[in-house]
Amino acid sequence: MKRLGLYFASVILFLGCANGQSSTGRNSIAPIPKPAAGEQIATFGGGCFWSMSEAMSELKGVNKVVSGYAGGNTKNPTYEEVSTRTTGHAEVSQIYYNPKVISYATLAEAFFFAHDPTTLNRQGPDEGTDYRSIAFYRNDDEKNTLLGIIKKVNATKHYPNPIVTQVVPFKAFYAAENYHQGYYRTNGDNPYISSVSIPKVMKFRKAMKAELKPEFQK
């Protein structure tokens, strides 16, 4: 999206992620890569997946991140369908990582710092169940890790309000359209990116500096 005037920028900012997008490639669904040898997968949702996917991709040991949808009932949903909030899906980031470099626990901690896990069905200007905070586990160890981190973060009072993140078993992930993939890095002139996503990523970098890839530690 080309840079707009201040008035239009504020309108797009208010409307949020769903209205700050380009229409190019809307119907082209991204492929879901198979994990490489030794690679593991984690899936988290914390509001608009543009900033979440960028934040998680900056961590050491993360090889790739795919933006998509999970937590609902509709198979192969489109962005438009998810945005109606009738499919049950949330915008999520599927993370492919090397467990020898970064643990699931560290990824989970990073997830809780990459968004506000205390706001129910809302992240900043984005409202609705598709923007809910949700963490998926694939086994009991991951479930216990998530519940343990929630307990720890609540105890530290890092956030003034308790965490409301859903912790649920993983069932299915559907990739989003191609134009959503890597959107943060290719659309810096989008008012939503500059006003909402970039501040979130900068805050994330401060919180997780020791775990970032060298190029993001500056």
CSV table of C-alpha atoms in Angstrom, one decimal:
chain,number,residue,atom,x,y,z
A,1,MET,CA,0.0,0.0,0.0
A,2,LYS,CA,1.3,3.4,-0.9
A,3,ARG,CA,1.9,5.9,1.9
A,4,LEU,CA,-1.3,7.9,2.6
A,5,GLY,CA,-1.9,11.3,4.2
A,6,LEU,CA,-2.2,11.5,7.9
A,7,TYR,CA,-5.9,11.4,7.8
A,8,PHE,CA,-6.1,8.2,5.9
A,9,ALA,CA,-3.3,6.7,7.9
A,10,SER,CA,-5.2,7.3,11.1
A,11,VAL,CA,-8.3,5.8,9.6
A,12,ILE,CA,-6.4,2.6,8.6
A,13,LEU,CA,-4.7,2.5,11.9
A,14,PHE,CA,-8.1,2.6,13.7
A,15,LEU,CA,-9.6,-0.1,11.5
A,16,GLY,CA,-6.6,-2.3,12.2
A,17,CYS,CA,-4.8,-5.2,10.5
A,18,ALA,CA,-7.7,-6.4,8.5
A,19,ASN,CA,-8.1,-3.1,6.6
A,20,GLY,CA,-4.5,-2.2,6.2
A,21,GLN,CA,-3.7,-4.8,3.6
A,22,SER,CA,-3.0,-5.0,-0.1
A,23,SER,CA,-5.3,-6.9,-2.4
A,24,THR,CA,-2.5,-8.4,-4.5
A,25,GLY,CA,-2.3,-12.2,-4.5
A,26,ARG,CA,-5.4,-12.5,-2.3
A,27,ASN,CA,-6.4,-15.8,-3.7
A,28,SER,CA,-3.0,-17.5,-3.7
A,29,ILE,CA,-2.5,-19.7,-0.7
A,30,ALA,CA,1.1,-20.2,0.6
A,31,PRO,CA,2.5,-23.7,0.7
A,32,ILE,CA,3.0,-25.4,4.1
A,33,PRO,CA,6.6,-26.7,4.3
A,34,LYS,CA,7.4,-30.0,5.8
A,35,PRO,CA,9.8,-29.8,8.7
A,36,ALA,CA,13.4,-30.5,7.9
A,37,ALA,CA,15.3,-33.3,9.6
A,38,GLY,CA,15.6,-32.4,13.3
A,39,GLU,CA,13.2,-29.5,13.0
A,40,GLN,CA,10.2,-29.0,15.3
A,41,ILE,CA,7.1,-26.9,15.0
A,42,ALA,CA,5.3,-24.6,17.3
A,43,THR,CA,2.0,-22.7,16.6
A,44,PHE,CA,0.9,-19.5,18.4
A,45,GLY,CA,-1.6,-16.8,17.8
A,46,GLY,CA,-1.4,-13.3,19.3
A,47,GLY,CA,-3.3,-10.8,17.2
A,48,CYS,CA,-2.4,-9.7,13.7
A,49,PHE,CA,0.1,-12.3,12.3
A,50,TRP,CA,2.2,-9.7,10.5
A,51,SER,CA,4.1,-8.6,13.7
A,52,MET,CA,3.9,-11.9,15.5
A,53,SER,CA,5.5,-13.8,12.5
A,54,GLU,CA,8.2,-11.1,12.2
A,55,ALA,CA,9.0,-11.2,16.0
A,56,MET,CA,9.3,-15.0,16.1
A,57,SER,CA,11.4,-15.1,13.0
A,58,GLU,CA,14.0,-12.9,14.6
A,59,LEU,CA,14.8,-15.5,17.3
A,60,LYS,CA,18.0,-17.6,17.1
A,61,GLY,CA,17.1,-21.2,16.1
A,62,VAL,CA,14.0,-20.2,14.2
A,63,ASN,CA,14.4,-21.3,10.5
A,64,LYS,CA,11.1,-20.1,9.1
A,65,VAL,CA,7.7,-18.9,10.0
A,66,VAL,CA,4.4,-19.3,8.1
A,67,SER,CA,1.4,-17.0,8.8
A,68,GLY,CA,-1.9,-18.8,8.8
A,69,TYR,CA,-5.1,-19.9,10.6
A,70,ALA,CA,-5.8,-22.4,13.3
A,71,GLY,CA,-8.2,-23.1,16.1
A,72,GLY,CA,-11.4,-23.2,14.1
A,73,ASN,CA,-13.6,-25.7,12.2
A,74,THR,CA,-13.6,-24.6,8.6
A,75,LYS,CA,-11.1,-26.4,6.3
A,76,ASN,CA,-8.9,-24.4,4.1
A,77,PRO,CA,-10.3,-21.0,5.2
A,78,THR,CA,-9.5,-17.8,3.3
A,79,TYR,CA,-8.6,-14.5,4.9
A,80,GLU,CA,-12.0,-13.1,4.1
A,81,GLU,CA,-13.8,-16.1,5.7
A,82,VAL,CA,-11.7,-15.9,8.9
A,83,SER,CA,-12.4,-12.2,9.1
A,84,THR,CA,-16.1,-12.9,9.3
A,85,ARG,CA,-15.4,-14.6,12.6
A,86,THR,CA,-17.7,-17.5,11.6
A,87,THR,CA,-14.9,-20.1,11.1
A,88,GLY,CA,-13.6,-20.1,14.6
A,89,HIS,CA,-10.0,-19.6,13.5
A,90,ALA,CA,-7.4,-17.2,14.9
A,91,GLU,CA,-4.6,-15.6,13.0
A,92,VAL,CA,-1.5,-17.6,13.9
A,93,SER,CA,2.2,-18.1,13.2
A,94,GLN,CA,3.6,-21.5,12.6
A,95,ILE,CA,7.2,-21.6,13.7
A,96,TYR,CA,9.8,-24.1,12.4
A,97,TYR,CA,12.8,-24.2,14.8
A,98,ASN,CA,15.9,-26.1,15.7
A,99,PRO,CA,15.4,-27.5,19.3
A,100,LYS,CA,19.2,-27.7,19.6
A,101,VAL,CA,19.4,-23.9,19.4
A,102,ILE,CA,16.2,-22.8,21.0
A,103,SER,CA,13.8,-24.6,23.3
A,104,TYR,CA,10.0,-24.7,23.1
A,105,ALA,CA,10.0,-23.0,26.5
A,106,THR,CA,12.0,-20.1,25.2
A,107,LEU,CA,9.7,-19.8,22.2
A,108,ALA,CA,6.7,-19.9,24.5
A,109,GLU,CA,8.2,-17.1,26.7
A,110,ALA,CA,8.9,-15.1,23.5
A,111,PHE,CA,5.3,-15.5,22.4
A,112,PHE,CA,4.0,-14.0,25.7
A,113,PHE,CA,6.3,-11.0,25.2
A,114,ALA,CA,5.4,-10.6,21.5
A,115,HIS,CA,1.8,-9.4,22.2
A,116,ASP,CA,-0.5,-8.6,25.1
A,117,PRO,CA,-1.8,-11.9,26.4
A,118,THR,CA,-4.2,-10.2,28.9
A,119,THR,CA,-6.7,-8.7,26.4
A,120,LEU,CA,-9.6,-11.0,25.5
A,121,ASN,CA,-10.2,-11.2,21.7
A,122,ARG,CA,-8.2,-8.0,21.1
A,123,GLN,CA,-4.8,-6.7,20.2
A,124,GLY,CA,-4.5,-2.9,20.0
A,125,PRO,CA,-6.8,-1.7,17.2
A,126,ASP,CA,-7.8,-5.2,16.2
A,127,GLU,CA,-10.9,-6.7,17.8
A,128,GLY,CA,-12.5,-10.1,17.4
A,129,THR,CA,-12.0,-13.8,18.1
A,130,ASP,CA,-9.7,-14.0,15.1
A,131,TYR,CA,-7.2,-11.8,17.0
A,132,ARG,CA,-7.4,-13.8,20.3
A,133,SER,CA,-4.4,-15.0,22.2
A,134,ILE,CA,-4.0,-18.7,21.7
A,135,ALA,CA,-1.2,-21.2,22.2
A,136,PHE,CA,-1.3,-24.8,20.8
A,137,TYR,CA,0.4,-27.7,22.3
A,138,ARG,CA,1.3,-31.0,20.6
A,139,ASN,CA,2.1,-33.1,23.7
A,140,ASP,CA,1.8,-33.0,27.4
A,141,ASP,CA,5.2,-31.5,27.9
A,142,GLU,CA,4.3,-28.5,25.8
A,143,LYS,CA,1.0,-28.1,27.6
A,144,ASN,CA,2.7,-28.1,31.0
A,145,THR,CA,5.4,-25.7,29.7
A,146,LEU,CA,2.7,-23.2,28.6
A,147,LEU,CA,0.7,-23.5,31.8
A,148,GLY,CA,3.9,-23.1,33.9
A,149,ILE,CA,5.0,-19.9,32.0
A,150,ILE,CA,1.5,-18.4,32.4
A,151,LYS,CA,1.7,-19.0,36.1
A,152,LYS,CA,5.2,-17.5,36.3
A,153,VAL,CA,4.3,-14.4,34.3
A,154,ASN,CA,1.2,-13.8,36.3
A,155,ALA,CA,3.1,-14.2,39.5
A,156,THR,CA,5.7,-11.6,38.4
A,157,LYS,CA,3.0,-9.1,37.6
A,158,HIS,CA,4.7,-8.3,34.4
A,159,TYR,CA,1.3,-7.4,33.1
A,160,PRO,CA,-1.2,-5.6,35.4
A,161,ASN,CA,-3.9,-8.0,34.4
A,162,PRO,CA,-3.9,-11.9,34.3
A,163,ILE,CA,-3.2,-13.8,31.1
A,164,VAL,CA,-6.3,-14.9,29.2
A,165,THR,CA,-4.4,-16.9,26.5
A,166,GLN,CA,-6.2,-20.1,25.4
A,167,VAL,CA,-4.1,-23.2,25.8
A,168,VAL,CA,-5.5,-25.9,23.5
A,169,PRO,CA,-4.3,-29.1,21.7
A,170,PHE,CA,-3.1,-28.6,18.1
A,171,LYS,CA,-5.4,-30.0,15.4
A,172,ALA,CA,-4.8,-28.3,12.1
A,173,PHE,CA,-3.0,-25.4,10.6
A,174,TYR,CA,-3.9,-23.7,7.3
A,175,ALA,CA,-1.5,-21.3,5.6
A,176,ALA,CA,-2.6,-17.8,4.8
A,177,GLU,CA,-2.4,-16.2,1.4
A,178,ASN,CA,1.0,-15.5,-0.1
A,179,TYR,CA,0.8,-11.8,0.4
A,180,HIS,CA,0.6,-12.2,4.1
A,181,GLN,CA,3.9,-14.1,4.3
A,182,GLY,CA,6.7,-11.8,5.3
A,183,TYR,CA,4.3,-8.8,5.1
A,184,TYR,CA,6.1,-6.9,7.8
A,185,ARG,CA,9.4,-6.6,5.9
A,186,THR,CA,7.9,-5.8,2.5
A,187,ASN,CA,5.3,-3.2,3.5
A,188,GLY,CA,7.0,-0.8,5.8
A,189,ASP,CA,5.1,2.1,4.2
A,190,ASN,CA,1.7,0.6,5.3
A,191,PRO,CA,0.5,3.0,8.1
A,192,TYR,CA,-0.6,-0.1,10.2
A,193,ILE,CA,2.9,-1.5,10.0
A,194,SER,CA,4.6,1.7,10.9
A,195,SER,CA,2.2,2.7,13.7
A,196,VAL,CA,1.3,-0.7,15.2
A,197,SER,CA,3.5,-3.5,14.1
A,198,ILE,CA,6.9,-1.8,14.3
A,199,PRO,CA,6.4,-0.6,17.9
A,200,LYS,CA,5.4,-4.2,18.9
A,201,VAL,CA,8.5,-5.7,17.3
A,202,MET,CA,10.8,-3.1,18.8
A,203,LYS,CA,9.3,-3.8,22.3
A,204,PHE,CA,9.8,-7.5,21.6
A,205,ARG,CA,13.5,-7.0,20.7
A,206,LYS,CA,14.1,-5.3,24.0
A,207,ALA,CA,12.5,-8.1,26.0
A,208,MET,CA,14.2,-10.9,24.1
A,209,LYS,CA,17.5,-9.3,23.1
A,210,ALA,CA,19.7,-12.2,24.3
A,211,GLU,CA,17.7,-14.7,22.2
A,212,LEU,CA,17.7,-12.7,19.0
A,213,LYS,CA,19.8,-13.4,15.9
A,214,PRO,CA,22.8,-11.1,15.8
A,215,GLU,CA,21.4,-8.8,13.1
A,216,PHE,CA,18.5,-7.9,15.3
A,217,GLN,CA,20.4,-7.3,18.5
A,218,LYS,CA,21.6,-3.8,17.5
